[in-house]
Short mmCIF file of C-alpha atoms in Angstrom, two decimals:
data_model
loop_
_atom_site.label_atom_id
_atom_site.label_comp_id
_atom_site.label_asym_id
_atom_site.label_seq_id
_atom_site.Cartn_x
_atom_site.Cartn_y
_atom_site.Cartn_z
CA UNK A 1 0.00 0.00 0.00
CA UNK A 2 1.47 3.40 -0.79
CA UNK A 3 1.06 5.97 2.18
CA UNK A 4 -0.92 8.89 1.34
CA UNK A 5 -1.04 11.66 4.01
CA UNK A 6 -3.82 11.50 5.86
CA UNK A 7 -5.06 15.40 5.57
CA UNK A 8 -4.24 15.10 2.26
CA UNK A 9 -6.63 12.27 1.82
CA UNK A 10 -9.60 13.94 3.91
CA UNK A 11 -9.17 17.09 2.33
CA UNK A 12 -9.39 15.15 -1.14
CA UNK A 13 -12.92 13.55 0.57
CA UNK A 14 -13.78 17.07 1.27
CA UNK A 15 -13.63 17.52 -2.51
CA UNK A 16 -15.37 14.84 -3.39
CA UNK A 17 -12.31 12.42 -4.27
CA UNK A 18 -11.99 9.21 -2.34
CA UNK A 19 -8.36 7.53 -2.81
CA UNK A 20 -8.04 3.81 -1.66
CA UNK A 21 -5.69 1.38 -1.60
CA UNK A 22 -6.67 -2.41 -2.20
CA UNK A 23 -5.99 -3.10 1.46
CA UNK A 24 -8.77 -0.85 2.89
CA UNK A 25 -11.08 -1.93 0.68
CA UNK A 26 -10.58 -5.28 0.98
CA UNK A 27 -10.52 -4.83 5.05
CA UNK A 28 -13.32 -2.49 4.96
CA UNK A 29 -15.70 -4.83 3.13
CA UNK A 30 -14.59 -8.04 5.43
CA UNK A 31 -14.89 -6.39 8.66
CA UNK A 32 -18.74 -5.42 8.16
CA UNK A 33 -19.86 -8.33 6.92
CA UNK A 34 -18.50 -11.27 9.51
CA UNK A 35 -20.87 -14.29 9.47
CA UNK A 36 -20.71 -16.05 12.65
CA UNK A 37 -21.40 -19.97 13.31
CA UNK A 38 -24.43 -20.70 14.58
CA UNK A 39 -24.03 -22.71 17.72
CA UNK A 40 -23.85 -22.31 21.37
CA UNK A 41 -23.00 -24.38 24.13
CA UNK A 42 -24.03 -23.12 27.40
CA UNK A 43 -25.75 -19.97 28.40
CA UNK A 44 -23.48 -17.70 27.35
CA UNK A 45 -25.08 -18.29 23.87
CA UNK A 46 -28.67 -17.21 25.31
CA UNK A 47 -26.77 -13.57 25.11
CA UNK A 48 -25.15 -14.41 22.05
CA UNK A 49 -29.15 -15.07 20.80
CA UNK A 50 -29.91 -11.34 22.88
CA UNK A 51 -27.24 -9.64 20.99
CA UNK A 52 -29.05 -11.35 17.73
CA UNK A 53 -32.16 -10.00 18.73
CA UNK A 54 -34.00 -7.13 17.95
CA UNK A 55 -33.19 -5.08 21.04
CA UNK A 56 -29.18 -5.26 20.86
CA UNK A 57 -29.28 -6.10 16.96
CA UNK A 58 -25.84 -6.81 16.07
CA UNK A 59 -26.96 -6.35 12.46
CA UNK A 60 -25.99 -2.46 13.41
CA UNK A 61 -22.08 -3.94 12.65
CA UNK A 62 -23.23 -6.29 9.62
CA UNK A 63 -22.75 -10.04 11.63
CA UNK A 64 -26.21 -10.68 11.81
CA UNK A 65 -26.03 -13.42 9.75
CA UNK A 66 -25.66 -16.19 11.42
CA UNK A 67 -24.88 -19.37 9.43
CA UNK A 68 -25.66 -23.03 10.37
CA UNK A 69 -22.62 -24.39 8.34
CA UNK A 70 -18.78 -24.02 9.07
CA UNK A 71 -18.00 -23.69 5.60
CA UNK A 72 -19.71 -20.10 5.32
CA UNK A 73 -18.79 -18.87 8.10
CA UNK A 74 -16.08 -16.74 8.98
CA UNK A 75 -16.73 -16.00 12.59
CA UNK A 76 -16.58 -18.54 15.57
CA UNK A 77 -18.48 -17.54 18.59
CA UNK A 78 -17.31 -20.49 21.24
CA UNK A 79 -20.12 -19.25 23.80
CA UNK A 80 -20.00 -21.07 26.79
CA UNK A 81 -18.35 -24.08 28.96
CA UNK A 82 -16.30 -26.50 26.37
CA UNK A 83 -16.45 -30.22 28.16
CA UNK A 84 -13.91 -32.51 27.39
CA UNK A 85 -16.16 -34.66 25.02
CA UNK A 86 -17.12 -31.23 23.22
CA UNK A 87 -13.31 -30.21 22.67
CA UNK A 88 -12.87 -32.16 19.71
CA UNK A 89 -16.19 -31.18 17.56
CA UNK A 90 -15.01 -27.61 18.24
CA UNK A 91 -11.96 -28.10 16.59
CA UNK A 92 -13.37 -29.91 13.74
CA UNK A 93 -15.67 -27.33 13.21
CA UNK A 94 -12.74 -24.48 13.39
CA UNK A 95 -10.78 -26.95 10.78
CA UNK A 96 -13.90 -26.70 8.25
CA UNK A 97 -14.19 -23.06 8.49
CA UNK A 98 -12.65 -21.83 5.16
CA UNK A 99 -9.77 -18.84 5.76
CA UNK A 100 -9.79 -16.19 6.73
CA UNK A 101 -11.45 -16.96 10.34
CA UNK A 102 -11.36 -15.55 13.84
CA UNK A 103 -12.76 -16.61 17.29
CA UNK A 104 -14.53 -14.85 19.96
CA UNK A 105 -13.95 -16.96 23.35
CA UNK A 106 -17.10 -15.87 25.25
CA UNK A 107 -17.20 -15.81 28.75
CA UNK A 108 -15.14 -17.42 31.46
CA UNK A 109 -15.60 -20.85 30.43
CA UNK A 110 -14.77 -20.93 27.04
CA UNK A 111 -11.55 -18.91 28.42
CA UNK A 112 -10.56 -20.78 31.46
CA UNK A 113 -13.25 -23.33 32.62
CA UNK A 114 -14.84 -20.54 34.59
CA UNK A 115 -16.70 -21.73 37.33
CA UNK A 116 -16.52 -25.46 35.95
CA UNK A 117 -12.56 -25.41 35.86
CA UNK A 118 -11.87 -28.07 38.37
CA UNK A 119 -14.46 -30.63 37.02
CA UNK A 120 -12.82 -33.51 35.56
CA UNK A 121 -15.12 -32.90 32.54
CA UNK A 122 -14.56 -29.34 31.74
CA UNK A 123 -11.48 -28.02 28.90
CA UNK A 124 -9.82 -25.38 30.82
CA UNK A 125 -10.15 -22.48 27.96
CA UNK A 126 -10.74 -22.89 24.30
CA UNK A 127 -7.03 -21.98 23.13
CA UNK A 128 -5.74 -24.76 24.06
CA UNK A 129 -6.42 -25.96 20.78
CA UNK A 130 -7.28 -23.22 18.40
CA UNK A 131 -5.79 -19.68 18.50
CA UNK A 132 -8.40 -17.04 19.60
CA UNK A 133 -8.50 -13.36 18.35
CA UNK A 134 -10.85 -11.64 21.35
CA UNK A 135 -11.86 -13.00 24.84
CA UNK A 136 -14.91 -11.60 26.61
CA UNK A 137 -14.87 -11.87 30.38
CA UNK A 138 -17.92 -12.16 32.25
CA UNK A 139 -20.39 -15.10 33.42
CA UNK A 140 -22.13 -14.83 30.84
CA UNK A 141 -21.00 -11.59 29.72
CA UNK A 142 -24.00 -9.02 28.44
CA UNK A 143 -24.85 -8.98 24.86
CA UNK A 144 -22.71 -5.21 25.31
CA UNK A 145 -19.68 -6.94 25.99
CA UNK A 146 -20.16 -9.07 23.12
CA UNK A 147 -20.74 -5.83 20.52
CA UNK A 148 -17.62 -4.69 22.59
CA UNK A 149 -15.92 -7.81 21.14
CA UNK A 150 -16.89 -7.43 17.70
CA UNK A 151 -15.85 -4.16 17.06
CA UNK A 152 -12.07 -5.38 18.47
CA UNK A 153 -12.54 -8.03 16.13
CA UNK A 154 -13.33 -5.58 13.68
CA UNK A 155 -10.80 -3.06 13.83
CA UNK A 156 -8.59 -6.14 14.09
CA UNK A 157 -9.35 -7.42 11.12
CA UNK A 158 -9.02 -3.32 9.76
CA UNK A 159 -5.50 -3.21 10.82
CA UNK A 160 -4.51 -6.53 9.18
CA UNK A 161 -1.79 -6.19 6.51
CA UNK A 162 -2.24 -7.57 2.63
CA UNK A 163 1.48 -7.79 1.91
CA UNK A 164 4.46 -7.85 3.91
CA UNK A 165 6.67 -9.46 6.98
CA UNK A 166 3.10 -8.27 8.93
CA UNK A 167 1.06 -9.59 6.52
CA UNK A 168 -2.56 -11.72 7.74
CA UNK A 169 -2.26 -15.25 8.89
CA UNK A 170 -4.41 -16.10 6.55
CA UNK A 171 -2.24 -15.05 3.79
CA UNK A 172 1.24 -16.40 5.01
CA UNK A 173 1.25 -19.71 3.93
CA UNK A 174 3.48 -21.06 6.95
CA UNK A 175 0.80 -20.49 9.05
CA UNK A 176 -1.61 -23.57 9.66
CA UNK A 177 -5.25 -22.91 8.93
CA UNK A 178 -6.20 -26.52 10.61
CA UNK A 179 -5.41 -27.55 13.76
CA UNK A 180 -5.11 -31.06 15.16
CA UNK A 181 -8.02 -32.69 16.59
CA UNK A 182 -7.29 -33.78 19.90
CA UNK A 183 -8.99 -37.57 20.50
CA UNK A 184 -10.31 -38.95 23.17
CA UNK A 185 -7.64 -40.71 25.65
CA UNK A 186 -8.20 -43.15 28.48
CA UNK A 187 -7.95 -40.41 31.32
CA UNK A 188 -7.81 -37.09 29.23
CA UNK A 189 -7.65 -35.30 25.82
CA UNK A 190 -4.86 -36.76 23.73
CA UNK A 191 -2.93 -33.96 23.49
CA UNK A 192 -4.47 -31.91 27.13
CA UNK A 193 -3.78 -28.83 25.06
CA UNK A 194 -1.86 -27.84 21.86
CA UNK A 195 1.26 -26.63 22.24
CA UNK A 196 1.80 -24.86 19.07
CA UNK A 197 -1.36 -23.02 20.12
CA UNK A 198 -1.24 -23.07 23.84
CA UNK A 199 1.51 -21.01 24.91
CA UNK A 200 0.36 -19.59 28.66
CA UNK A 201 2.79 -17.41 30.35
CA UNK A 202 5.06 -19.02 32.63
CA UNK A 203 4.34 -18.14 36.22
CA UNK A 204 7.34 -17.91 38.31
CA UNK A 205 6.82 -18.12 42.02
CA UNK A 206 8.65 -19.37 44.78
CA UNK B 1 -48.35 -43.44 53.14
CA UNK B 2 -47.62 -46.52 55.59
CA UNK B 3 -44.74 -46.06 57.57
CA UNK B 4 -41.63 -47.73 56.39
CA UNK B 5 -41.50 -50.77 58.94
CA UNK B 6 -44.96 -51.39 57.54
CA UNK B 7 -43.60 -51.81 53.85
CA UNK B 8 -40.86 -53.29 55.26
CA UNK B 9 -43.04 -55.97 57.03
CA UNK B 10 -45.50 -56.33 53.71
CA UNK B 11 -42.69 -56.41 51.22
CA UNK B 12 -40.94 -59.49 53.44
CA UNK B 13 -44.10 -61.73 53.85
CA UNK B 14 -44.36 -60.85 50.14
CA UNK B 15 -41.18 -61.85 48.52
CA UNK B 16 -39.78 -65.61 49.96
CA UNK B 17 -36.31 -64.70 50.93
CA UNK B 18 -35.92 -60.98 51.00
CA UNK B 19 -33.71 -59.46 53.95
CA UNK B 20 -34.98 -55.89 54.25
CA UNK B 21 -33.37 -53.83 56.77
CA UNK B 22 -33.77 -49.68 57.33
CA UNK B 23 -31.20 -47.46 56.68
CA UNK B 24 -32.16 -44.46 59.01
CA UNK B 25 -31.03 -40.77 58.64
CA UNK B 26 -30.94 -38.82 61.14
CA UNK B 27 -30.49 -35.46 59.52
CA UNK B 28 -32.50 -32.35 59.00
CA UNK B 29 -33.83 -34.38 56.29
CA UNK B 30 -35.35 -37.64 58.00
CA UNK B 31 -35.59 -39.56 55.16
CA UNK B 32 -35.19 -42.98 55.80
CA UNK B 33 -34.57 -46.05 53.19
CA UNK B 34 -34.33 -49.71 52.70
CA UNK B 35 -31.82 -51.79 52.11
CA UNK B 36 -32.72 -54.27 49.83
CA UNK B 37 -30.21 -57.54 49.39
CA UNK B 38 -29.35 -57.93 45.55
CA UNK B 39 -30.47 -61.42 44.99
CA UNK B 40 -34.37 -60.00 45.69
CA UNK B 41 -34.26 -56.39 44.52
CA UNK B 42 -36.16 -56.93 41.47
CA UNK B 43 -39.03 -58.79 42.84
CA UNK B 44 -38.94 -56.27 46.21
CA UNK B 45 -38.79 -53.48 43.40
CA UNK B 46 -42.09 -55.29 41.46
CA UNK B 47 -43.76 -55.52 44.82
CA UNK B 48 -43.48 -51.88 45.97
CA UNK B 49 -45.00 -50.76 42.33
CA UNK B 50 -47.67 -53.08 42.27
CA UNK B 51 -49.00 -53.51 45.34
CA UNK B 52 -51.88 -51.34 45.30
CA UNK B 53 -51.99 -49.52 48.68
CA UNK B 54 -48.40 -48.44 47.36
CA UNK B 55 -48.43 -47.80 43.82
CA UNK B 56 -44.92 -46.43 43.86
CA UNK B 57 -44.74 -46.41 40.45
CA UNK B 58 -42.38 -43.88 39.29
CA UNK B 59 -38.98 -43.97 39.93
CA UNK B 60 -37.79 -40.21 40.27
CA UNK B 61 -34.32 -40.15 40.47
CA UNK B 62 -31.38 -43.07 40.93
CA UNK B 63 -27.99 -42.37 42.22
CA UNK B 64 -24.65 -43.68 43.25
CA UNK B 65 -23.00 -43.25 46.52
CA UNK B 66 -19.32 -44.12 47.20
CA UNK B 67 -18.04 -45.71 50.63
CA UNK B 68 -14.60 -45.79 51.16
CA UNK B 69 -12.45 -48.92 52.77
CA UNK B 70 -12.88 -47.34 56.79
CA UNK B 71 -11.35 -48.41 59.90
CA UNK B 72 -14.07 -48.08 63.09
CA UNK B 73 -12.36 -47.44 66.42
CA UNK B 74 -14.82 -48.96 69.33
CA UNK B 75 -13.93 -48.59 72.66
CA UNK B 76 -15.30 -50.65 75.35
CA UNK B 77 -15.11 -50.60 78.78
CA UNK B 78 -13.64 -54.07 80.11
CA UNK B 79 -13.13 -55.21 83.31
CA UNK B 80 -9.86 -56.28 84.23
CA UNK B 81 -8.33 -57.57 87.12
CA UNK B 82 -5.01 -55.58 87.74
CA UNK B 83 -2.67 -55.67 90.21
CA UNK B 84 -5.19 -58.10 92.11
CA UNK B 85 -8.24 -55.25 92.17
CA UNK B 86 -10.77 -55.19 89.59
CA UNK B 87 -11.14 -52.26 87.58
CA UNK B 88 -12.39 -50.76 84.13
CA UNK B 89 -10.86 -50.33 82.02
CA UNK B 90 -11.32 -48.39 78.10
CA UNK B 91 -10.01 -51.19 75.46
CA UNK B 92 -9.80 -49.89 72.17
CA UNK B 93 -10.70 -52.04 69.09
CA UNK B 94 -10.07 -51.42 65.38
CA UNK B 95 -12.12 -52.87 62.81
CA UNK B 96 -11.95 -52.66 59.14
CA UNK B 97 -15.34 -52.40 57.17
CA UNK B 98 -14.33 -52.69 53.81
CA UNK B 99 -15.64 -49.67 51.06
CA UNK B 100 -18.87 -50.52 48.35
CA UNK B 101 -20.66 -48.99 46.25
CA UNK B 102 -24.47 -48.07 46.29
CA UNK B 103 -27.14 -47.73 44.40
CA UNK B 104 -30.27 -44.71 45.46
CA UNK B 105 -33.20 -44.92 43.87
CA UNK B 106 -36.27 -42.67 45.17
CA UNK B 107 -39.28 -43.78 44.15
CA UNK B 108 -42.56 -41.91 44.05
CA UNK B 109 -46.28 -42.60 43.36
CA UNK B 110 -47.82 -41.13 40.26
CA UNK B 111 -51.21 -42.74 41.53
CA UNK B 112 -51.84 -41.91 44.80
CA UNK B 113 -49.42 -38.75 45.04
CA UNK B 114 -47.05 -40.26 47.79
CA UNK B 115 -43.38 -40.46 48.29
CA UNK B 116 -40.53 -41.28 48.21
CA UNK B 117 -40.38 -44.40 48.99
CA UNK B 118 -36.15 -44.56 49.02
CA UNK B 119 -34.47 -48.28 48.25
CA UNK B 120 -30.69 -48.91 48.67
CA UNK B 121 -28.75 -51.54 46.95
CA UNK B 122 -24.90 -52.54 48.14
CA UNK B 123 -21.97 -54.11 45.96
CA UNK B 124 -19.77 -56.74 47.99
CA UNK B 125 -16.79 -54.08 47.35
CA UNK B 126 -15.44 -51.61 45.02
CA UNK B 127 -13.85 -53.55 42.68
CA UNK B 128 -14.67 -56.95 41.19
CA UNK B 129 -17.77 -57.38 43.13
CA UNK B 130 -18.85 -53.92 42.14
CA UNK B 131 -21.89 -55.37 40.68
CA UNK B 132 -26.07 -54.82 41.00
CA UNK B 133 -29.21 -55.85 39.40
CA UNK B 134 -30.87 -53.46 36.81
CA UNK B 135 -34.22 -51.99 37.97
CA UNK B 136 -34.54 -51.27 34.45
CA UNK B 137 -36.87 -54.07 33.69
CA UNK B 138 -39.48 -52.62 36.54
CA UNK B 139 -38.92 -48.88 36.29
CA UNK B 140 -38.06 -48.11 32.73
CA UNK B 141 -36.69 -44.42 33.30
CA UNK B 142 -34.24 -46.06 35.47
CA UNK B 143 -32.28 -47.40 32.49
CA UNK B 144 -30.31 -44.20 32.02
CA UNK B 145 -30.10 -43.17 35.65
CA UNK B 146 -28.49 -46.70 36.30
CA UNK B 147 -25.90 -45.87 32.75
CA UNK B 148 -24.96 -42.34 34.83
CA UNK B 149 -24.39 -44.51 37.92
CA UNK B 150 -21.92 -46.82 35.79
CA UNK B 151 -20.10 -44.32 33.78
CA UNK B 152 -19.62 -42.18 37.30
CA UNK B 153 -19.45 -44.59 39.83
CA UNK B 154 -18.50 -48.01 37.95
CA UNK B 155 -21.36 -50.46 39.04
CA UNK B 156 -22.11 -52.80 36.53
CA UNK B 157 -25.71 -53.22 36.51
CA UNK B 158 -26.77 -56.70 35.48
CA UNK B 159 -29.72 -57.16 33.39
CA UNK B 160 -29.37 -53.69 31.84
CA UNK B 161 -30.50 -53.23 27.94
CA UNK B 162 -27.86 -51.24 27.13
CA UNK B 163 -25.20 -50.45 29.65
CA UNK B 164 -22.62 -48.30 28.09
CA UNK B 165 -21.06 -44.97 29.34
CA UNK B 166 -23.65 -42.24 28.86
CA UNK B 167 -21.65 -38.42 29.72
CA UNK B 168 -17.82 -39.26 29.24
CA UNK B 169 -16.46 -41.09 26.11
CA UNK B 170 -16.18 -44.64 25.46
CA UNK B 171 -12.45 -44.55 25.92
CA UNK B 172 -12.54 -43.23 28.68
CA UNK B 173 -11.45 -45.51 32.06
CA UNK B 174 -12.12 -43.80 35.41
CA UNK B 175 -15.16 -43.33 37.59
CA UNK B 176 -14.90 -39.49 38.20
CA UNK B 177 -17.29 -39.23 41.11
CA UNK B 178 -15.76 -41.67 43.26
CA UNK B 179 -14.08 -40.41 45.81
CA UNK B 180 -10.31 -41.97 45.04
CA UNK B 181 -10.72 -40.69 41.83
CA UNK B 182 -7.72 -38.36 40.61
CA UNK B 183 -8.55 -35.76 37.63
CA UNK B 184 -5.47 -35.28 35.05
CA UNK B 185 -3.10 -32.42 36.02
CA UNK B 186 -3.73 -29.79 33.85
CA UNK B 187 -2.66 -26.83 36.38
CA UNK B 188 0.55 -25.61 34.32
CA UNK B 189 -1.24 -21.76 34.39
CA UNK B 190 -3.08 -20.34 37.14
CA UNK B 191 -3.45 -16.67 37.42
CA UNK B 192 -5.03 -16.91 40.55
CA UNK B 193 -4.84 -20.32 42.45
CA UNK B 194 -6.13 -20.45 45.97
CA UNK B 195 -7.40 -23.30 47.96
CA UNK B 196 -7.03 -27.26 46.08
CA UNK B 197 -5.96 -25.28 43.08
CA UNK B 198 -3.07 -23.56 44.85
CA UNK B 199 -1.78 -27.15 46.00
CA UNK B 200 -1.84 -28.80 42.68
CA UNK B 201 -0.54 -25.25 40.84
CA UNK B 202 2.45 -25.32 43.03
CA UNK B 203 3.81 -28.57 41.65
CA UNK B 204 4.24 -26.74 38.36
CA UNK B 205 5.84 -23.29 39.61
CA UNK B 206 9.16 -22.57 38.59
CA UNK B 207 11.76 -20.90 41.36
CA UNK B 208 12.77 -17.33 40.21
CA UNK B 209 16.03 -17.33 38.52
CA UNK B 210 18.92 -16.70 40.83
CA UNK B 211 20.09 -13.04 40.76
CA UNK B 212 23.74 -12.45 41.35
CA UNK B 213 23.52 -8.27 42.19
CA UNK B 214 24.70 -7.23 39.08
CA UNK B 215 20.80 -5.40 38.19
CA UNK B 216 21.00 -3.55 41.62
CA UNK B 217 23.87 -1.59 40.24
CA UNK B 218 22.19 -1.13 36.56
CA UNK B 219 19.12 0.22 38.56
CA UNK B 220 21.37 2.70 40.74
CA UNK B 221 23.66 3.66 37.69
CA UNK B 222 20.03 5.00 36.25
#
């Protein structure tokens, strides 16, 4: 993208002249129209289905349509406690999702295990298998914090790069679009988390 | 409703063989049960929904309770002859009861609006014996009930249709909801671990790296 000044470029709006590079346009017309999967696991999607609704309308930022099949959507809302048995379906799902993709982890379960985190049922947090652009605290968090989240995701997905060292992970080949399904082991999840995803801070304490 | 030592009477003279005993519980709750032996659970299970002054015909809810192996100090007061003058005096006794599993089913009646009627079942231990008869052939909605009880608890219900895990995965080879049970350690990052977390977080802390002075002078030299 070649720079052009911004004043220059507003004052050339002023006069009726709009100058655009490929990138903008490209990330203009992707962030207001992201499709989101249709599913929810726990109540945390009852606000997703608020947000949906009339009263919160996320329509207003162009996601209102939700779809019932992976392969048209580009938005995954994991909203709500992941169990163990669930894990793998989630990733599947995330694996059929056709590029480019992001994931809103909704609520404390779907970041951590929330409330449920001890149960020997319960995945601790969502990215432990697939990488996750916004997390929304809150149990469940209101269909606000959820708009909150999809304007992140959308002036994330405004300040992705085209070309470049910088450029989307979508369009750097390296980067994996799928992500190994975990299966089902004899105590646990076979891996317990991903570590080419999974990469929590290490907590030093004595 | 008749009392329970009433059914317990009626259900005895009714089924040849059956050893009935009452389980009391003496909390807030007061809801005794019986304790039906295995070998006559079914029939004791037929008789309480058909006889008609009962009628409990609808079984509400069936759950597993775990008993861990449990060693029972008693202390009784002996007499003892010592030092040629009798006396008393406190002997202690320890006796091992040995863990088993058990089966809870509360029954209610649809027909005549009473309950619950609560029935116990006990495995010989926790292990091999770990084993009960299905009510599933008498109370039909206790066939998944008694499929929870397996996949959680581990008693194998004979008799059962279909007795396969019914929440975890078929791979899967614990009973979480017995007590001995351990989960998998999954506590490599916790932001803010207190209580049982805390304890199983610490195994995975790292000590701080060992600082040799040098970044006190850096810090003053700024």
């Amino acid at each position: 993208m070649s720079e052009i000044d911004e004043g220059l470029r507003s004052e050339l709006q002023r006069q009726g002249i709009w100058v655009t590079s490929m990138e903008e346009l490209y990330n203009w017309g992707r962030k207001n129209s992201i499709w989101p999967l249709q599913f929810g696991l726990a109540c945390c999607a009852i606000e997703m289905i608020a947000t949906a609704a009339s009263r919160y309308d996320i329509a207003r930022f162009g996601g209102e349509v939700f779809r019932p099949s992976p392969r048209q959507a580009d938005l995954m809302i994991v909203a709500g406690t992941v169990t163990k048995k669930m894990a793998p379906q989630i990733v599947r799902l995330y694996n059929q999702m056709p590029d480019p993709k992001y994931v809103i982890s909704m609520g404390a379960c779907a970041i951590s295990g929330g409330p449920f985190k001890t149960g020997y049922n319960v995945l601790k947090g969502i990215d432990r298998y697939i990488p996750v652009d916004v997390y929304i605290p809150g149990c469940p968090p209101r269909p606000e914090a959820l708009l909150h989240a999809f304007m992140e995701l959308q002036r994330k997905i405004d300040s992705q790069k085209l070309t470049g060292s910088e450029k989307a992970a979508h369009l750097d080949s390296t980067q994996p679009s799928e992500f190994p399904v975990p299966s089902f082991g004899a105590h646990d999840l076979e891996p317990p988390a991903n570590p080419d995803v999974f990469r929590p801070p290490k907590i030093e304490r004595t | 409703m008749e009392s329970l030592e009433q059914i317990k009477a009626r259900a005895e003279a009714a089924v040849a063989g059956a050893k009935i005993d009452i389980v009391p519980n003496p909390g807030p709750a007061n809801q005794p049960s019986l304790l039906i032996d295995n070998e006559h659970a079914a029939a004791v299970a037929k008789f309480l929904r058909d006889d008609p002054a009962l009628r409990v015909d609808f079984c509400s809810n069936a759950t597993g309770v775990d008993w861990l192996d449990r060693t029972v100090k008693k202390t009784v007061k002996v007499k003892k002859v010592v030092d040629g003058v009798e006396k008393d005096v406190d002997e202690t006794t320890e006796e091992k009861v040995p863990g088993f599993l058990e089966a809870v089913y509360h029954l209610y009646s649809m027909t005549h609006k009473h309950g619950p009627v609560i029935i116990r079942m006990r495995t010989i231990d926790r292990v091999e014996g770990a084993r009960l008869p299905s009510l599933t052939s008498i109370y039909r909605s206790a066939e998944f009930q008694e499929r929870e009880i397996f996949d959680l608890y581990g008693v194998r219900f004979d008799g059962h249709p279909d007795l396969r895990r019914i929440l975890m995965w078929d791979e899967f080879v614990d009973y979480p909801m017995r007590k001995d049970y351990r989960e998998p350690d999954d506590y490599e990052y916790e932001p803010t671990p207190h209580d049982d977390v805390l304890e199983k977080a610490k195994q995975h802390y790292s000590s701080r790296p060992q600082l040799d002075g040098a970044e006190n002078i850096t810090a003053q030299q700024q």
